[in-house]
Tab-separated table of C-alpha atoms and ligand atoms in Angstrom:
chain	number	residue	atom	x	y	z
A	1	MET	CA	146.009	44.438	59.505
A	2	ILE	CA	144.979	41.398	57.452
A	3	PRO	CA	142.882	39.068	59.633
A	4	PHE	CA	142.576	35.351	58.921
A	5	ASN	CA	138.810	35.571	58.459
A	6	LYS	CA	136.181	38.294	58.524
A	7	PRO	CA	132.389	37.868	58.690
A	8	PHE	CA	130.650	39.770	55.889
A	9	ILE	CA	127.318	40.664	54.319
A	10	VAL	CA	126.656	40.625	50.572
A	11	GLY	CA	123.004	41.527	50.121
A	12	LYS	CA	119.756	41.749	52.038
A	13	GLU	CA	120.875	40.000	55.254
A	14	LEU	CA	119.916	42.855	57.612
A	15	TYR	CA	116.770	43.779	55.677
A	16	ASN	CA	115.628	40.134	55.859
A	17	ILE	CA	116.131	40.075	59.619
A	18	ALA	CA	113.970	43.197	59.943
A	19	CYS	CA	111.305	41.530	57.761
A	20	ALA	CA	111.365	38.388	59.879
A	21	VAL	CA	110.690	40.471	62.979
A	22	VAL	CA	108.332	43.195	61.731
A	23	GLN	CA	106.571	41.724	58.713
A	24	ASN	CA	106.508	37.974	59.330
A	25	GLY	CA	106.391	38.144	63.122
A	26	HIS	CA	107.954	34.688	63.175
A	27	LEU	CA	111.219	34.293	65.095
A	28	ALA	CA	111.192	30.637	66.108
A	29	GLY	CA	112.276	27.982	63.619
A	30	ASP	CA	110.632	26.752	60.408
A	31	GLY	CA	109.089	30.053	59.329
A	32	PRO	CA	109.008	31.512	55.784
A	33	TYR	CA	112.779	32.148	55.546
A	34	THR	CA	113.631	28.610	56.589
A	35	LYS	CA	111.271	27.275	53.899
A	36	GLN	CA	112.878	29.535	51.284
A	37	CYS	CA	116.350	28.383	52.323
A	38	HIS	CA	115.237	24.764	51.931
A	39	GLU	CA	114.006	25.534	48.421
A	40	LEU	CA	117.128	27.453	47.405
A	41	LEU	CA	119.496	24.822	48.771
A	42	GLY	CA	117.469	22.058	47.147
A	43	LYS	CA	117.810	23.815	43.794
A	44	MET	CA	121.527	24.562	44.232
A	45	LEU	CA	122.323	20.987	45.233
A	46	GLY	CA	119.746	19.162	43.129
A	47	CYS	CA	118.962	17.051	46.192
A	48	LYS	CA	115.693	15.523	47.361
A	49	SER	CA	115.683	16.840	50.863
A	50	VAL	CA	117.638	19.304	52.949
A	51	LEU	CA	116.845	20.557	56.455
A	52	LEU	CA	118.423	23.591	58.101
A	53	THR	CA	120.043	22.937	61.466
A	54	HIS	CA	121.645	25.227	64.030
A	55	SER	CA	125.108	23.937	63.025
A	56	CYS	CA	126.966	21.298	61.074
A	57	THR	CA	127.589	19.733	64.471
A	58	GLY	CA	123.802	19.391	64.860
A	59	ALA	CA	123.516	17.887	61.361
A	60	LEU	CA	126.226	15.317	62.191
A	61	GLU	CA	124.430	14.433	65.429
A	62	MET	CA	121.162	13.953	63.547
A	63	ALA	CA	122.929	11.756	60.983
A	64	ALA	CA	124.423	9.648	63.786
A	65	ILE	CA	120.934	9.058	65.243
A	66	LEU	CA	119.410	8.345	61.823
A	67	ALA	CA	122.208	5.889	60.956
A	68	ASP	CA	121.231	4.078	64.162
A	69	VAL	CA	124.780	4.166	65.483
A	70	GLY	CA	124.977	2.886	69.049
A	71	PRO	CA	127.273	1.462	71.755
A	72	GLY	CA	129.825	-0.993	70.397
A	73	ASP	CA	129.533	0.301	66.832
A	74	GLU	CA	132.563	1.667	64.998
A	75	VAL	CA	132.651	4.631	62.654
A	76	ILE	CA	135.563	5.154	60.256
A	77	MET	CA	136.793	8.720	59.788
A	78	PRO	CA	139.986	10.745	59.406
A	79	SER	CA	141.851	11.974	62.486
A	80	PHE	CA	142.659	15.202	60.632
A	81	THR	CA	139.264	16.850	61.141
A	82	PHE	CA	137.212	18.990	63.503
A	83	VAL	CA	136.193	17.467	66.852
A	84	THR	CA	132.475	17.322	66.122
A	85	THR	CA	133.015	14.836	63.272
A	86	ALA	CA	133.911	12.355	66.026
A	87	ASN	CA	131.851	13.740	68.907
A	88	ALA	CA	128.544	13.212	67.095
A	89	PHE	CA	129.166	9.450	67.172
A	90	VAL	CA	130.817	9.279	70.596
A	91	LEU	CA	127.633	10.863	71.973
A	92	ARG	CA	125.781	7.760	70.707
A	93	GLY	CA	128.266	5.473	72.474
A	94	ALA	CA	130.128	4.491	69.296
A	95	THR	CA	133.902	4.316	68.728
A	96	PRO	CA	135.561	6.485	66.089
A	97	VAL	CA	138.244	4.559	64.172
A	98	PHE	CA	140.807	7.033	62.886
A	99	VAL	CA	142.368	6.393	59.487
A	100	ASP	CA	145.283	8.311	57.963
A	101	ILE	CA	144.933	10.900	55.184
A	102	ARG	CA	146.480	11.121	51.719
A	103	PRO	CA	149.412	13.528	51.422
A	104	ASP	CA	148.047	15.043	48.183
A	105	THR	CA	144.407	15.846	49.037
A	106	LEU	CA	144.660	15.688	52.860
A	107	ASN	CA	141.446	13.612	52.713
A	108	ILE	CA	140.943	10.148	54.220
A	109	ASP	CA	143.107	7.591	52.398
A	110	GLU	CA	140.459	5.437	50.719
A	111	SER	CA	142.971	2.615	50.175
A	112	LEU	CA	143.134	2.062	53.962
A	113	ILE	CA	139.392	2.089	54.676
A	114	GLU	CA	138.539	-1.507	53.802
A	115	GLN	CA	141.292	-2.878	56.074
A	116	ALA	CA	139.819	-0.823	58.925
A	117	VAL	CA	136.338	-2.347	58.496
A	118	THR	CA	135.332	-4.877	61.171
A	119	GLU	CA	132.013	-6.639	61.878
A	120	ARG	CA	131.221	-3.707	64.191
A	121	THR	CA	131.679	-1.005	61.561
A	122	LYS	CA	128.461	0.920	60.963
A	123	ALA	CA	129.434	4.010	58.986
A	124	ILE	CA	132.147	5.910	57.129
A	125	VAL	CA	132.504	9.674	57.496
A	126	PRO	CA	134.538	11.215	54.669
A	127	VAL	CA	135.558	14.826	55.357
A	128	HIS	CA	136.169	16.948	52.243
A	129	TYR	CA	139.118	19.016	53.439
A	130	GLY	CA	139.032	22.602	52.205
A	131	GLY	CA	136.162	21.724	49.885
A	132	ARG	CA	138.221	19.233	47.891
A	133	ALA	CA	136.404	15.960	47.190
A	134	CYS	CA	137.303	12.664	48.820
A	135	ASN	CA	137.389	9.687	46.457
A	136	MET	CA	133.645	9.142	46.782
A	137	LYS	CA	133.471	6.435	44.119
A	138	ALA	CA	135.855	4.199	46.094
A	139	ILE	CA	134.168	5.040	49.402
A	140	MET	CA	130.640	4.301	48.129
A	141	ASP	CA	131.864	0.973	46.674
A	142	ILE	CA	133.304	-0.077	50.042
A	143	ALA	CA	130.121	1.036	51.820
A	144	GLU	CA	127.984	-1.010	49.468
A	145	ARG	CA	130.141	-4.131	49.856
A	146	HIS	CA	129.944	-3.957	53.659
A	147	ASP	CA	126.460	-2.456	54.015
A	148	LEU	CA	127.664	0.762	55.671
A	149	ILE	CA	126.095	4.210	55.899
A	150	VAL	CA	128.123	7.084	54.419
A	151	ILE	CA	127.856	10.495	56.082
A	152	GLU	CA	129.731	13.219	54.220
A	153	ASP	CA	131.157	15.909	56.471
A	154	ALA	CA	130.738	18.601	53.832
A	155	ALA	CA	131.070	21.450	56.357
A	156	GLN	CA	133.552	23.238	54.087
A	157	SER	CA	132.149	22.049	50.785
A	158	LEU	CA	129.064	23.972	49.656
A	159	MET	CA	129.429	24.459	45.862
A	160	SER	CA	132.300	21.987	45.555
A	161	PHE	CA	131.955	18.994	43.267
A	162	ASP	CA	133.092	15.453	42.666
A	163	GLY	CA	132.838	15.418	38.874
A	164	ASP	CA	129.354	16.822	38.275
A	165	ARG	CA	127.959	15.888	41.696
A	166	PRO	CA	127.770	18.482	44.487
A	167	LEU	CA	129.542	17.341	47.651
A	168	GLY	CA	127.096	16.351	50.362
A	169	THR	CA	124.703	14.730	47.849
A	170	ILE	CA	126.625	11.497	47.246
A	171	GLY	CA	126.554	9.644	50.593
A	172	HIS	CA	123.363	8.694	52.469
A	173	PHE	CA	123.735	11.998	54.315
A	174	GLY	CA	125.665	15.234	53.836
A	175	CYS	CA	126.332	17.808	56.555
A	176	LEU	CA	126.903	21.487	55.716
A	177	SER	CA	128.113	24.351	57.906
A	178	PHE	CA	127.268	28.044	57.689
A	179	HIS	CA	129.552	28.991	60.572
A	180	GLU	CA	131.080	32.437	60.099
A	181	THR	CA	134.411	30.861	59.087
A	182	LYS	CA	132.853	29.029	56.112
A	183	ASN	CA	132.070	30.368	52.616
A	184	VAL	CA	128.328	31.034	52.963
A	185	ILE	CA	127.600	32.121	56.523
A	186	SER	CA	124.880	32.821	59.077
A	187	GLY	CA	126.980	33.125	62.233
A	188	GLU	CA	126.208	29.651	63.451
A	189	GLY	CA	124.261	27.439	61.067
A	190	GLY	CA	124.166	24.207	59.127
A	191	ALA	CA	122.070	21.773	57.133
A	192	LEU	CA	121.474	18.059	56.842
A	193	ILE	CA	121.152	16.736	53.300
A	194	ILE	CA	119.177	13.489	53.170
A	195	ASN	CA	119.851	11.514	50.012
A	196	ASP	CA	117.985	8.353	50.970
A	197	ASP	CA	114.186	8.576	51.242
A	198	ARG	CA	113.880	5.973	53.975
A	199	PHE	CA	115.306	8.488	56.484
A	200	LEU	CA	113.070	11.448	55.602
A	201	ASP	CA	110.195	11.051	58.083
A	202	ARG	CA	112.437	10.222	61.018
A	203	ALA	CA	114.749	13.161	60.240
A	204	GLU	CA	111.875	15.637	60.655
A	205	ILE	CA	110.930	14.064	63.975
A	206	ILE	CA	114.446	13.995	65.432
A	207	ARG	CA	114.958	17.629	64.434
A	208	GLU	CA	111.730	18.654	66.223
A	209	LYS	CA	112.583	17.258	69.689
A	210	GLY	CA	111.295	13.790	68.862
A	211	THR	CA	107.780	15.004	68.059
A	212	ASN	CA	105.620	14.692	64.946
A	213	ARG	CA	105.077	18.457	64.914
A	214	SER	CA	105.864	18.793	61.181
A	215	GLN	CA	103.251	16.176	60.278
A	216	PHE	CA	100.763	17.981	62.529
A	217	PHE	CA	101.306	21.298	60.726
A	218	ARG	CA	100.798	19.565	57.381
A	219	GLY	CA	97.518	18.176	58.723
A	220	GLN	CA	98.717	14.558	58.501
A	221	VAL	CA	97.994	13.850	62.177
A	222	ASP	CA	95.366	15.489	64.403
A	223	LYS	CA	97.579	16.100	67.428
A	224	TYR	CA	101.289	16.257	67.938
A	225	THR	CA	103.098	14.201	70.495
A	226	TRP	CA	106.387	12.628	71.564
A	227	VAL	CA	107.129	9.743	69.189
A	228	ASP	CA	110.934	9.193	69.160
A	229	ILE	CA	114.224	10.447	70.584
A	230	GLY	CA	115.329	13.842	69.329
A	231	SER	CA	116.515	17.288	70.218
A	232	SER	CA	116.151	20.865	69.042
A	233	TYR	CA	118.236	21.003	65.889
A	234	LEU	CA	116.432	23.743	63.974
A	235	PRO	CA	117.762	27.304	63.669
A	236	SER	CA	115.883	30.475	64.534
A	237	GLU	CA	114.225	32.406	61.681
A	238	LEU	CA	116.728	35.228	62.332
A	239	THR	CA	119.497	32.867	61.285
A	240	ALA	CA	117.545	31.658	58.263
A	241	ALA	CA	116.760	35.270	57.243
A	242	PHE	CA	120.466	36.122	57.228
A	243	LEU	CA	121.343	32.876	55.473
A	244	HIS	CA	118.787	33.387	52.717
A	245	ALA	CA	120.533	36.561	51.532
A	246	GLN	CA	123.869	34.737	51.523
A	247	LEU	CA	122.468	31.794	49.546
A	248	GLU	CA	121.026	34.215	46.976
A	249	ASN	CA	124.586	35.497	46.482
A	250	ALA	CA	126.363	32.149	46.776
A	251	GLU	CA	127.642	32.275	43.179
A	252	ALA	CA	129.342	35.624	43.768
A	253	ILE	CA	130.865	34.430	47.054
A	254	ASP	CA	132.124	31.273	45.379
A	255	ALA	CA	133.586	33.189	42.422
A	256	LYS	CA	135.378	35.662	44.676
A	257	ARG	CA	136.971	32.940	46.799
A	258	ARG	CA	138.117	30.964	43.767
A	259	GLU	CA	139.635	34.143	42.354
A	260	LEU	CA	141.594	34.846	45.561
A	261	PHE	CA	142.688	31.192	45.678
A	262	GLN	CA	143.991	31.568	42.122
A	263	VAL	CA	145.964	34.705	42.994
A	264	TYR	CA	147.628	32.859	45.896
A	265	SER	CA	148.508	30.012	43.496
A	266	GLU	CA	150.116	32.377	40.999
A	267	GLU	CA	151.928	34.443	43.613
A	268	LEU	CA	153.375	31.406	45.403
A	269	ALA	CA	154.108	29.273	42.319
A	270	ASP	CA	157.838	30.084	42.332
A	271	LEU	CA	158.272	29.094	45.984
A	272	ALA	CA	156.388	25.863	45.314
A	273	ASP	CA	158.393	25.147	42.140
A	274	ARG	CA	161.680	25.433	43.942
A	275	GLY	CA	160.437	23.213	46.757
A	276	ALA	CA	160.444	25.796	49.567
A	277	ILE	CA	156.769	25.089	50.260
A	278	VAL	CA	154.096	22.643	49.178
A	279	ALA	CA	151.035	24.451	47.827
A	280	PRO	CA	147.658	22.998	46.780
A	281	ASP	CA	147.565	21.782	43.187
A	282	ALA	CA	145.595	24.578	41.515
A	283	ASP	CA	144.577	22.380	38.568
A	284	ALA	CA	143.214	19.665	40.856
A	285	CYS	CA	141.227	22.334	42.686
A	286	HIS	CA	139.084	23.510	39.788
A	287	GLU	CA	136.087	21.673	41.245
A	288	CYS	CA	136.666	23.277	44.694
A	289	ASN	CA	134.992	26.274	46.231
A	290	GLY	CA	138.172	28.081	47.346
A	291	HIS	CA	137.278	27.457	50.964
A	292	LEU	CA	140.839	27.612	52.190
A	293	TYR	CA	144.342	28.241	50.950
A	294	PHE	CA	147.103	26.488	52.837
A	295	ILE	CA	150.809	25.889	52.437
A	296	ILE	CA	152.874	23.063	53.925
A	297	LEU	CA	156.254	23.895	55.427
A	298	LYS	CA	159.314	21.807	56.214
A	299	SER	CA	158.966	21.612	60.002
A	300	LEU	CA	156.995	22.746	63.007
A	301	GLU	CA	159.802	25.173	63.868
A	302	GLU	CA	159.690	26.765	60.427
A	303	ARG	CA	155.909	27.153	60.672
A	304	THR	CA	156.166	28.765	64.109
A	305	GLU	CA	158.745	31.219	62.770
A	306	LEU	CA	156.632	32.066	59.733
A	307	ILE	CA	153.521	32.665	61.875
A	308	ARG	CA	155.573	35.062	63.999
A	309	PHE	CA	157.129	36.743	60.918
A	310	LEU	CA	153.663	37.335	59.397
A	311	ALA	CA	152.237	38.568	62.715
A	312	GLU	CA	154.955	41.240	62.826
A	313	ARG	CA	153.576	42.440	59.483
A	314	GLU	CA	150.043	42.356	60.877
A	315	ILE	CA	149.062	39.279	58.892
A	316	LYS	CA	147.197	36.547	60.731
A	317	ALA	CA	147.924	33.019	59.501
A	318	VAL	CA	146.831	29.984	61.519
A	319	PHE	CA	147.507	26.260	61.775
A	320	HIS	CA	144.653	23.777	61.614
A	321	TYR	CA	143.568	20.531	63.251
A	322	VAL	CA	145.394	18.979	66.152
A	323	PRO	CA	145.002	15.237	65.341
A	324	LEU	CA	142.055	13.598	67.077
A	325	HIS	CA	143.644	10.154	67.528
A	326	SER	CA	146.271	11.444	69.984
A	327	SER	CA	144.036	14.013	71.736
A	328	PRO	CA	142.904	13.196	75.310
A	329	ALA	CA	139.300	12.480	74.278
A	330	GLY	CA	140.376	10.733	71.068
A	331	GLN	CA	142.459	8.279	73.092
A	332	ARG	CA	139.647	7.685	75.567
A	333	TYR	CA	136.826	7.252	73.065
A	334	GLY	CA	138.474	6.343	69.785
A	335	ARG	CA	140.971	4.000	68.203
A	336	ALA	CA	143.765	4.681	65.733
A	337	PHE	CA	143.987	2.415	62.708
A	338	GLY	CA	147.696	1.790	62.150
A	339	ASP	CA	150.186	4.650	62.021
A	340	LEU	CA	148.843	8.056	61.184
A	341	ASN	CA	152.117	9.479	59.942
A	342	VAL	CA	150.702	11.773	57.274
A	343	THR	CA	148.178	13.183	59.753
A	344	ASP	CA	150.903	13.887	62.333
A	345	GLN	CA	153.222	15.426	59.758
A	346	VAL	CA	150.587	17.641	58.103
A	347	SER	CA	149.186	18.754	61.429
A	348	ASP	CA	152.640	20.074	62.424
A	349	THR	CA	153.465	21.801	59.164
A	350	LEU	CA	150.266	23.074	57.515
A	351	LEU	CA	149.568	26.811	57.612
A	352	ARG	CA	146.290	28.432	56.529
A	353	LEU	CA	146.533	31.868	54.932
A	354	PRO	CA	143.959	34.685	55.167
A	355	LEU	CA	141.010	34.238	52.810
A	356	TYR	CA	137.623	35.947	53.144
A	357	TYR	CA	134.985	37.501	50.914
A	358	ASP	CA	135.934	41.141	51.542
A	359	MET	CA	139.635	40.487	50.924
A	360	GLU	CA	141.168	42.304	47.950
A	361	LYS	CA	143.554	40.749	45.461
A	362	ASP	CA	146.168	43.235	46.661
A	363	ASP	CA	145.812	41.848	50.190
A	364	VAL	CA	146.595	38.390	48.824
A	365	ARG	CA	149.626	39.828	46.999
A	366	GLU	CA	150.764	41.431	50.258
A	367	VAL	CA	150.545	38.119	52.136
A	368	ALA	CA	152.389	36.297	49.347
A	369	ALA	CA	155.110	38.965	49.227
A	370	ALA	CA	155.634	38.618	52.978
A	371	ILE	CA	156.006	34.847	52.604
A	372	ARG	CA	158.530	35.344	49.768
A	373	ASP	CA	160.476	37.743	52.028
A	374	PHE	CA	160.524	35.123	54.764
A	375	PHE	CA	162.219	32.640	52.435
A	376	ALA	CA	164.565	35.238	50.864
B	401	PLP	C1	133.316	23.783	60.651
B	401	PLP	C2	133.345	22.306	60.652
B	401	PLP	C3	132.475	21.540	61.442
B	401	PLP	C4	131.538	22.152	62.453
B	401	PLP	O1	130.650	23.046	61.898
B	401	PLP	P1	129.678	23.907	62.874
B	401	PLP	O2	128.662	24.466	61.931
B	401	PLP	O3	130.532	24.955	63.497
B	401	PLP	O4	129.089	22.980	63.857
B	401	PLP	C5	132.509	20.165	61.331
B	401	PLP	N1	133.371	19.554	60.491
B	401	PLP	C6	134.235	20.241	59.726
B	401	PLP	C7	135.153	19.513	58.805
B	401	PLP	C8	134.265	21.644	59.793
B	401	PLP	O5	135.130	22.325	59.030
C-alpha cells in the first residue's frame, strides 16, 4: 500500500516532548521550545520576526486583523486554494475577489490583478501553489501603486524561493503551515512572518487574546490587561517541541522531497513528452521545496479512471482544490473576477501523486510504472 501522505519523525521529536513535560514543566504556549523555534525559523528565513501559531489558518486570521481588513473591503486572491485563505478575511466581514490562475504555475495570474483592483481593495493574497513562487515582483509593484497589503499564503512553501528570497518574507506578511500534510510538520501548526516593523507590537497582542502579556513578561509594563481585539493563536509547547526537531532536520526533509520529485520527473518524462499528461516543469521547479508532485490529465473522466486504476494497485492519488468561487460559501461571501476557466479546468483534471518523507525512490518508480501501464 502506498498512501498519499504519511506523518513522520526525523529526529528528537518524542524526546523533546518528554523534555517539555518532565524537564521544562511548561506545556502552555511560549515556553523554551517556542522561543527556540522562533530563533531557528528566523535564521532559516532571514526575517525580522516570526511567531508560531496553532495553524496557518490562525496566521492568516492574524494577518487579516493586522491588515485592518473590515466590512466592505475587498481582498484579491486565487479561487484555486484552500478555504482558509478566503475564510480569514470573510471572518472580518470582507469580500474575497477571486482571480484566475496561470496554466503554467497554477498561481494567481498577476496580469489580471490590477484590473480586479477597486477603491475598496485592501489586500492581495498570493498563494504559492506546491511551493512554487508567484510572480512576487509584479505583485509587490501593484501593491505599492495602489497602497495594498500583501499577505503571502506560504502554507506549502517553507524553504522555497523567489530568486534568493525565501517565500513568506517578501510581502508584508507570510503565513506558514506545519500541518501533517506539509513538508515540515507538527500535526497542526503554523507561523506568521511579519516583514514590516509597524505591525510587530500589535501582532504579539492579537496572538495573546488581545492582552499585553508579552510586554508584561519582558517587564515593559507593570500589569497585563486587555488592550485590543485578539484570540488564542499560539501553539502548545508540546507542538513546538515536536516542531523544533523537524526544523533542525529541515534541510534533510527538503532534500529528500526534491529527490523524490526529481524521480517522478524522470519516470514520467516520456508520457509528458508525448502529450499524454502535463507534468510540472522540473527546471522551473529548482527553487521549489518538492512539496507536491501533480500531473494534469485530459478530462475529469480520465482522472476518475486513473484514481480507480491506482487504487486497485493500492496506490492512493488524490485531486486537489474544488474552486472557491463556485462553492456555496464562495458564492455567498465572495465575487469572481471574470471567467475562471483555468481554475475550473485544472480543478477537474489535476491529480496529486504520493509524496512523503519516508517514501522510497522505488515507491515512486512503482507509482510511475502504474501510470505508464494505465496509458499503455
Ligand atoms: C494547508 C494550507 C492552509 C491551511 O493550513 P493549516 O495549517 O492547516 O491551517 C492554507 N492555505 C494553503 C494554501 C494550504 O495549503
